[in-house]
PDB file of C-alpha atoms and ligand atoms in Angstrom:
ATOM      1  CA  MET F  12      75.279 149.794  73.700  1.00 96.00           C
ATOM      2  CA  GLU F  13      71.675 149.048  74.918  1.00 98.00           C
ATOM      3  CA  ILE F  14      69.554 147.559  71.992  1.00 98.00           C
ATOM      4  CA  SER F  15      65.908 147.127  72.329  1.00 98.00           C
ATOM      5  CA  CYS F  16      62.682 146.365  69.945  1.00 98.00           C
ATOM      6  CA  HIS F  17      59.312 147.534  70.324  1.00 98.00           C
ATOM      7  CA  LEU F  18      56.065 147.642  68.447  1.00 98.00           C
ATOM      8  CA  GLY F  19      55.264 151.412  67.369  1.00 97.00           C
ATOM      9  CA  ASP F  20      55.698 153.824  64.900  1.00 98.00           C
ATOM     10  CA  ILE F  21      58.934 154.958  64.216  1.00 98.00           C
ATOM     11  CA  THR F  22      57.949 158.882  63.700  1.00 98.00           C
ATOM     12  CA  THR F  23      56.702 159.355  67.140  1.00 97.00           C
ATOM     13  CA  THR F  24      59.683 157.517  68.972  1.00 97.00           C
ATOM     14  CA  ARG F  25      61.443 159.730  70.972  1.00 97.00           C
ATOM     15  CA  VAL F  26      65.196 159.312  70.187  1.00 98.00           C
ATOM     16  CA  ASP F  27      68.398 161.426  68.419  1.00 98.00           C
ATOM     17  CA  ALA F  28      68.083 159.914  64.941  1.00 98.00           C
ATOM     18  CA  VAL F  29      65.640 157.972  63.044  1.00 98.00           C
ATOM     19  CA  VAL F  30      66.927 155.902  60.511  1.00 99.00           C
ATOM     20  CA  ASN F  31      64.863 156.196  57.685  1.00 99.00           C
ATOM     21  CA  ALA F  32      64.340 153.122  54.592  1.00 98.00           C
ATOM     22  CA  ALA F  33      64.745 154.935  51.732  1.00 98.00           C
ATOM     23  CA  ASN F  34      64.886 154.806  48.262  1.00 98.00           C
ATOM     24  CA  SER F  35      68.420 155.988  46.042  1.00 98.00           C
ATOM     25  CA  SER F  36      66.244 158.988  44.965  1.00 98.00           C
ATOM     26  CA  LEU F  37      65.584 160.003  48.536  1.00 98.00           C
ATOM     27  CA  MET F  38      62.293 161.362  47.101  1.00 98.00           C
ATOM     28  CA  GLY F  39      60.246 160.052  49.229  1.00 98.00           C
ATOM     29  CA  GLY F  40      58.330 156.711  48.474  1.00 98.00           C
ATOM     30  CA  GLY F  41      55.686 154.890  50.732  1.00 97.00           C
ATOM     31  CA  GLY F  42      56.155 152.437  54.087  1.00 98.00           C
ATOM     32  CA  VAL F  43      58.176 154.055  56.714  1.00 98.00           C
ATOM     33  CA  ASP F  44      59.996 156.483  53.783  1.00 98.00           C
ATOM     34  CA  GLY F  45      56.125 158.115  53.390  1.00 98.00           C
ATOM     35  CA  ALA F  46      55.176 158.433  57.154  1.00 98.00           C
ATOM     36  CA  ILE F  47      58.771 160.055  57.981  1.00 98.00           C
ATOM     37  CA  HIS F  48      58.020 162.660  54.954  1.00 98.00           C
ATOM     38  CA  ARG F  49      54.749 163.253  55.345  1.00 98.00           C
ATOM     39  CA  ALA F  50      55.325 163.563  59.694  1.00 98.00           C
ATOM     40  CA  ALA F  51      58.334 165.354  58.929  1.00 98.00           C
ATOM     41  CA  GLY F  52      57.040 168.179  56.678  1.00 98.00           C
ATOM     42  CA  PRO F  53      58.025 169.493  53.619  1.00 98.00           C
ATOM     43  CA  GLU F  54      61.297 171.048  54.747  1.00 98.00           C
ATOM     44  CA  LEU F  55      62.668 166.766  54.972  1.00 98.00           C
ATOM     45  CA  LEU F  56      62.029 166.862  51.060  1.00 98.00           C
ATOM     46  CA  ALA F  57      63.976 170.331  50.427  1.00 98.00           C
ATOM     47  CA  GLU F  58      66.967 169.368  52.251  1.00 98.00           C
ATOM     48  CA  CYS F  59      67.019 165.713  50.655  1.00 98.00           C
ATOM     49  CA  ARG F  60      67.420 167.976  47.365  1.00 98.00           C
ATOM     50  CA  ARG F  61      69.782 169.494  48.391  1.00 98.00           C
ATOM     51  CA  VAL F  62      71.443 166.312  49.501  1.00 98.00           C
ATOM     52  CA  ARG F  63      71.543 165.044  46.339  1.00 98.00           C
ATOM     53  CA  ALA F  64      72.732 168.011  44.266  1.00 98.00           C
ATOM     54  CA  GLU F  65      76.001 168.651  46.488  1.00 98.00           C
ATOM     55  CA  GLN F  66      76.847 164.906  48.304  1.00 98.00           C
ATOM     56  CA  TRP F  67      75.156 162.173  46.144  1.00 98.00           C
ATOM     57  CA  PRO F  68      74.096 163.604  42.623  1.00 98.00           C
ATOM     58  CA  GLU F  69      73.364 159.842  40.795  1.00 98.00           C
ATOM     59  CA  GLY F  70      71.098 158.698  44.225  1.00 98.00           C
ATOM     60  CA  LEU F  71      72.727 157.338  47.568  1.00 98.00           C
ATOM     61  CA  PRO F  72      73.806 154.093  46.248  1.00 98.00           C
ATOM     62  CA  VAL F  73      72.245 150.734  48.418  1.00 98.00           C
ATOM     63  CA  GLY F  74      73.775 149.769  51.326  1.00 98.00           C
ATOM     64  CA  GLU F  75      74.947 153.495  52.473  1.00 98.00           C
ATOM     65  CA  ALA F  76      73.718 156.265  54.411  1.00 98.00           C
ATOM     66  CA  VAL F  77      73.276 159.822  54.984  1.00 98.00           C
ATOM     67  CA  ALA F  78      72.024 162.152  57.627  1.00 98.00           C
ATOM     68  CA  THR F  79      69.366 165.756  57.425  1.00 98.00           C
ATOM     69  CA  GLY F  80      67.306 167.217  59.668  1.00 98.00           C
ATOM     70  CA  ALA F  81      64.259 165.898  61.436  1.00 98.00           C
ATOM     71  CA  GLY F  82      61.521 168.644  60.444  1.00 98.00           C
ATOM     72  CA  ARG F  83      59.379 168.804  62.461  1.00 98.00           C
ATOM     73  CA  LEU F  84      59.245 164.994  63.880  1.00 98.00           C
ATOM     74  CA  PRO F  85      60.930 164.387  67.672  1.00 97.00           C
ATOM     75  CA  ALA F  86      63.749 163.605  66.021  1.00 98.00           C
ATOM     76  CA  ARG F  87      66.841 165.760  65.611  1.00 98.00           C
ATOM     77  CA  TRP F  88      68.044 164.031  62.549  1.00 98.00           C
ATOM     78  CA  VAL F  89      67.016 161.195  60.107  1.00 98.00           C
ATOM     79  CA  VAL F  90      69.787 159.007  58.707  1.00 99.00           C
ATOM     80  CA  HIS F  91      67.846 157.623  55.095  1.00 98.00           C
ATOM     81  CA  THR F  92      69.290 154.564  54.001  1.00 99.00           C
ATOM     82  CA  VAL F  93      68.619 152.297  50.917  1.00 99.00           C
ATOM     83  CA  GLY F  94      68.312 148.653  51.962  1.00 98.00           C
ATOM     84  CA  PRO F  95      69.126 146.052  48.953  1.00 98.00           C
ATOM     85  CA  ASN F  96      65.382 145.404  46.758  1.00 98.00           C
ATOM     86  CA  ARG F  97      65.061 141.358  47.055  1.00 98.00           C
ATOM     87  CA  HIS F  98      62.737 141.706  44.349  1.00 98.00           C
ATOM     88  CA  ARG F  99      66.056 143.671  41.772  1.00 98.00           C
ATOM     89  CA  GLY F 100      68.082 140.418  42.398  1.00 98.00           C
ATOM     90  CA  GLU F 101      69.963 142.310  45.545  1.00 98.00           C
ATOM     91  CA  THR F 102      70.089 139.691  47.436  1.00 98.00           C
ATOM     92  CA  ASP F 103      73.456 140.274  49.481  1.00 98.00           C
ATOM     93  CA  PRO F 104      73.129 140.326  53.241  1.00 98.00           C
ATOM     94  CA  GLU F 105      76.177 141.991  53.230  1.00 98.00           C
ATOM     95  CA  LEU F 106      74.489 145.552  51.384  1.00 98.00           C
ATOM     96  CA  LEU F 107      71.749 145.244  54.000  1.00 98.00           C
ATOM     97  CA  ALA F 108      74.088 144.968  56.719  1.00 99.00           C
ATOM     98  CA  SER F 109      75.865 147.968  55.382  1.00 98.00           C
ATOM     99  CA  CYS F 110      72.462 150.202  56.049  1.00 99.00           C
ATOM    100  CA  PHE F 111      72.611 148.942  59.919  1.00 98.00           C
ATOM    101  CA  ARG F 112      76.855 149.599  60.009  1.00 98.00           C
ATOM    102  CA  ARG F 113      76.684 152.690  58.045  1.00 98.00           C
ATOM    103  CA  SER F 114      73.368 154.359  59.672  1.00 98.00           C
ATOM    104  CA  LEU F 115      75.128 153.492  63.255  1.00 98.00           C
ATOM    105  CA  GLU F 116      78.417 155.601  61.962  1.00 98.00           C
ATOM    106  CA  VAL F 117      76.469 158.606  60.662  1.00 98.00           C
ATOM    107  CA  ALA F 118      74.539 158.527  63.996  1.00 98.00           C
ATOM    108  CA  HIS F 119      78.281 158.089  65.713  1.00 98.00           C
ATOM    109  CA  GLY F 120      79.115 161.471  63.422  1.00 98.00           C
ATOM    110  CA  LEU F 121      76.789 163.551  64.649  1.00 98.00           C
ATOM    111  CA  GLY F 122      76.716 162.611  68.127  1.00 98.00           C
ATOM    112  CA  ALA F 123      73.602 161.164  68.568  1.00 98.00           C
ATOM    113  CA  VAL F 124      73.370 158.859  72.373  1.00 98.00           C
ATOM    114  CA  SER F 125      69.987 157.333  70.817  1.00 98.00           C
ATOM    115  CA  VAL F 126      68.335 155.145  67.314  1.00 98.00           C
ATOM    116  CA  ALA F 127      65.739 153.941  65.969  1.00 98.00           C
ATOM    117  CA  PHE F 128      65.457 151.864  63.492  1.00 99.00           C
ATOM    118  CA  PRO F 129      63.147 150.568  61.193  1.00 98.00           C
ATOM    119  CA  ALA F 130      63.187 146.230  59.865  1.00 98.00           C
ATOM    120  CA  VAL F 131      64.593 147.996  56.136  1.00 99.00           C
ATOM    121  CA  SER F 132      64.250 146.193  53.132  1.00 98.00           C
ATOM    122  CA  ALA F 133      61.149 143.998  54.994  1.00 98.00           C
ATOM    123  CA  GLY F 134      58.580 145.742  53.455  1.00 98.00           C
ATOM    124  CA  VAL F 135      58.340 146.218  49.653  1.00 98.00           C
ATOM    125  CA  TYR F 136      61.762 145.168  49.173  1.00 98.00           C
ATOM    126  CA  GLY F 137      60.447 142.032  50.064  1.00 98.00           C
ATOM    127  CA  TRP F 138      62.932 140.816  52.426  1.00 98.00           C
ATOM    128  CA  GLU F 139      61.946 138.156  54.857  1.00 98.00           C
ATOM    129  CA  PRO F 140      61.598 139.594  58.309  1.00 98.00           C
ATOM    130  CA  ALA F 141      63.576 136.427  59.941  1.00 98.00           C
ATOM    131  CA  VAL F 142      66.323 137.312  58.057  1.00 98.00           C
ATOM    132  CA  VAL F 143      66.782 141.035  58.115  1.00 99.00           C
ATOM    133  CA  ALA F 144      66.468 140.506  62.263  1.00 98.00           C
ATOM    134  CA  ASP F 145      69.120 138.172  62.548  1.00 98.00           C
ATOM    135  CA  VAL F 146      71.496 140.485  59.712  1.00 98.00           C
ATOM    136  CA  ALA F 147      70.263 144.102  62.003  1.00 98.00           C
ATOM    137  CA  VAL F 148      70.884 142.971  65.272  1.00 98.00           C
ATOM    138  CA  ALA F 149      74.992 141.320  64.177  1.00 98.00           C
ATOM    139  CA  ALA F 150      75.767 144.277  62.542  1.00 98.00           C
ATOM    140  CA  VAL F 151      73.854 146.442  65.357  1.00 98.00           C
ATOM    141  CA  ARG F 152      76.568 144.434  67.475  1.00 98.00           C
ATOM    142  CA  GLU F 153      79.418 144.436  65.297  1.00 98.00           C
ATOM    143  CA  THR F 154      79.505 147.722  64.483  1.00 98.00           C
ATOM    144  CA  ALA F 155      78.204 148.953  68.624  1.00 97.00           C
ATOM    145  CA  PRO F 156      82.450 149.642  69.047  1.00 96.00           C
ATOM    146  CA  ALA F 157      83.315 152.061  66.584  1.00 96.00           C
ATOM    147  CA  ALA F 158      79.712 153.863  67.676  1.00 96.00           C
ATOM    148  CA  ALA F 159      81.177 154.572  70.812  1.00 96.00           C
ATOM    149  CA  THR F 160      78.657 158.168  71.449  1.00 97.00           C
ATOM    150  CA  VAL F 161      75.477 155.890  70.294  1.00 98.00           C
ATOM    151  CA  GLN F 162      73.918 153.906  74.340  1.00 98.00           C
ATOM    152  CA  HIS F 163      71.032 153.296  72.896  1.00 98.00           C
ATOM    153  CA  VAL F 164      69.511 151.606  69.577  1.00 98.00           C
ATOM    154  CA  ARG F 165      65.808 150.923  69.047  1.00 98.00           C
ATOM    155  CA  PHE F 166      63.696 148.289  66.759  1.00 98.00           C
ATOM    156  CA  VAL F 167      60.681 149.690  66.235  1.00 98.00           C
ATOM    157  CA  LEU F 168      58.584 147.657  64.612  1.00 98.00           C
ATOM    158  CA  PHE F 169      55.104 146.786  62.617  1.00 95.00           C
ATOM    159  CA  GLY F 170      53.114 144.135  63.556  1.00 94.00           C
ATOM    160  CA  GLU F 171      53.721 141.161  65.959  1.00 97.00           C
ATOM    161  CA  PRO F 172      55.376 138.976  63.447  1.00 98.00           C
ATOM    162  CA  VAL F 173      58.118 141.050  62.594  1.00 98.00           C
ATOM    163  CA  LEU F 174      58.686 141.817  66.940  1.00 98.00           C
ATOM    164  CA  ALA F 175      58.772 138.344  67.427  1.00 98.00           C
ATOM    165  CA  GLU F 176      61.416 138.047  64.706  1.00 98.00           C
ATOM    166  CA  PHE F 177      63.560 140.561  66.203  1.00 98.00           C
ATOM    167  CA  GLU F 178      63.147 139.488  70.382  1.00 98.00           C
ATOM    168  CA  ARG F 179      64.279 136.089  68.595  1.00 98.00           C
ATOM    169  CA  ALA F 180      67.138 137.146  67.455  1.00 98.00           C
ATOM    170  CA  LEU F 181      67.958 139.392  70.132  1.00 98.00           C
ATOM    171  CA  GLY F 182      68.018 136.619  72.385  1.00 96.00           C
ATOM    172  CA  ALA F 183      69.975 134.571  70.422  1.00 84.00           C
TER     173      ALA F 183
HETATM  174  N1  APR I  16      57.239 152.754  61.609  1.00 63.68           N
HETATM  175  C1  APR I  16      57.320 151.578  61.814  1.00 63.68           C
HETATM  176  N2  APR I  16      57.850 150.726  61.048  1.00 63.68           N
HETATM  177  C2  APR I  16      57.203 150.500  59.430  1.00 63.68           C
HETATM  178  C3  APR I  16      56.123 151.834  59.614  1.00 63.68           C
HETATM  179  C4  APR I  16      56.695 153.327  60.132  1.00 63.68           C
HETATM  180  N3  APR I  16      55.758 154.029  60.334  1.00 63.68           N
HETATM  181  N4  APR I  16      55.553 151.766  58.235  1.00 63.68           N
HETATM  182  C5  APR I  16      56.107 150.720  57.809  1.00 63.68           C
HETATM  183  N5  APR I  16      56.841 150.331  58.262  1.00 63.68           N
HETATM  184  C6  APR I  16      57.553 148.835  58.349  1.00 63.68           C
HETATM  185  C7  APR I  16      57.110 148.625  57.143  1.00 63.68           C
HETATM  186  O1  APR I  16      55.923 147.379  58.026  1.00 63.68           O
HETATM  187  C8  APR I  16      58.080 146.777  57.360  1.00 63.68           C
HETATM  188  O2  APR I  16      58.185 145.967  57.776  1.00 63.68           O
HETATM  189  O3  APR I  16      58.907 148.876  58.226  1.00 63.68           O
HETATM  190  C9  APR I  16      59.624 147.787  57.215  1.00 63.68           C
HETATM  191  C10 APR I  16      59.658 148.132  56.303  1.00 63.68           C
HETATM  192  O4  APR I  16      59.061 148.756  55.569  1.00 63.68           O
HETATM  193  P1  APR I  16      59.326 149.242  53.701  1.00 63.68           P
HETATM  194  O5  APR I  16      59.385 151.048  54.595  1.00 63.68           O
HETATM  195  O6  APR I  16      58.020 149.280  52.964  1.00 63.68           O
HETATM  196  O7  APR I  16      60.899 149.807  53.701  1.00 63.68           O
HETATM  197  P2  APR I  16      61.639 148.913  52.736  1.00 63.68           P
HETATM  198  O8  APR I  16      61.204 147.817  52.570  1.00 63.68           O
HETATM  199  O9  APR I  16      62.906 149.126  52.955  1.00 63.68           O
HETATM  200  O10 APR I  16      61.230 149.237  51.068  1.00 63.68           O
HETATM  201  C11 APR I  16      61.996 150.619  50.470  1.00 63.68           C
HETATM  202  O11 APR I  16      59.839 151.532  50.193  1.00 63.68           O
HETATM  203  O12 APR I  16      58.621 153.018  51.081  1.00 63.68           O
HETATM  204  C12 APR I  16      59.091 152.915  49.839  1.00 63.68           C
HETATM  205  O13 APR I  16      60.423 154.547  49.073  1.00 63.68           O
HETATM  206  C13 APR I  16      60.760 153.293  49.639  1.00 63.68           C
HETATM  207  O14 APR I  16      61.323 152.597  47.852  1.00 63.68           O
HETATM  208  C14 APR I  16      62.038 152.585  49.296  1.00 63.68           C
HETATM  209  C15 APR I  16      61.042 151.147  49.632  1.00 63.68           C
END
């Protein structure tokens, strides 16, 4: 598995599966979530409503992941995951590691070969980019053997400071 990091907008990244930093409602929001829903179009929200009704009526738990189509995005799938929210006292790094692990496992199950991740929880949910980078890189490296179809993982980041943390974590 090749793991890389880049500056960019995840909604324009040409991969099989784009990971969304969602919230438990799956009904959209700001940040990555808002950008993905805007770019994907209303069919994404319609599919999220079906996922809620059929699979997660109580909402998607923190650390879990679920796939939908990608609407008008260049990707084939969106894998929605819910990061831990530091402002709610969700400070266990294992919850954040689970987001990356479960998203990769779901992508593998779909047969995705390439996956793009944002820095889940590093925005509204208040986690330090340095911690997110360390947790994300370790979780992806640990999950790689089990997610054998996934050959390329790209961390797509907003802003030089976050990119620098992922470059540091990847170099470690
Ligand atoms: N492409 C790549 N990265 C992005 C993009 C984008 N288009 N937009 C924002 N980011 C970056 C942010 O700068 C941050 O570093 O993604 C990281 C995650 O930020 P958030 O999107 O705020 O995600 P998170 O911290 O997990 O908070 C999730 O925010 O948008 C709501 O509905 C969402 O309630 C949920 C919460």
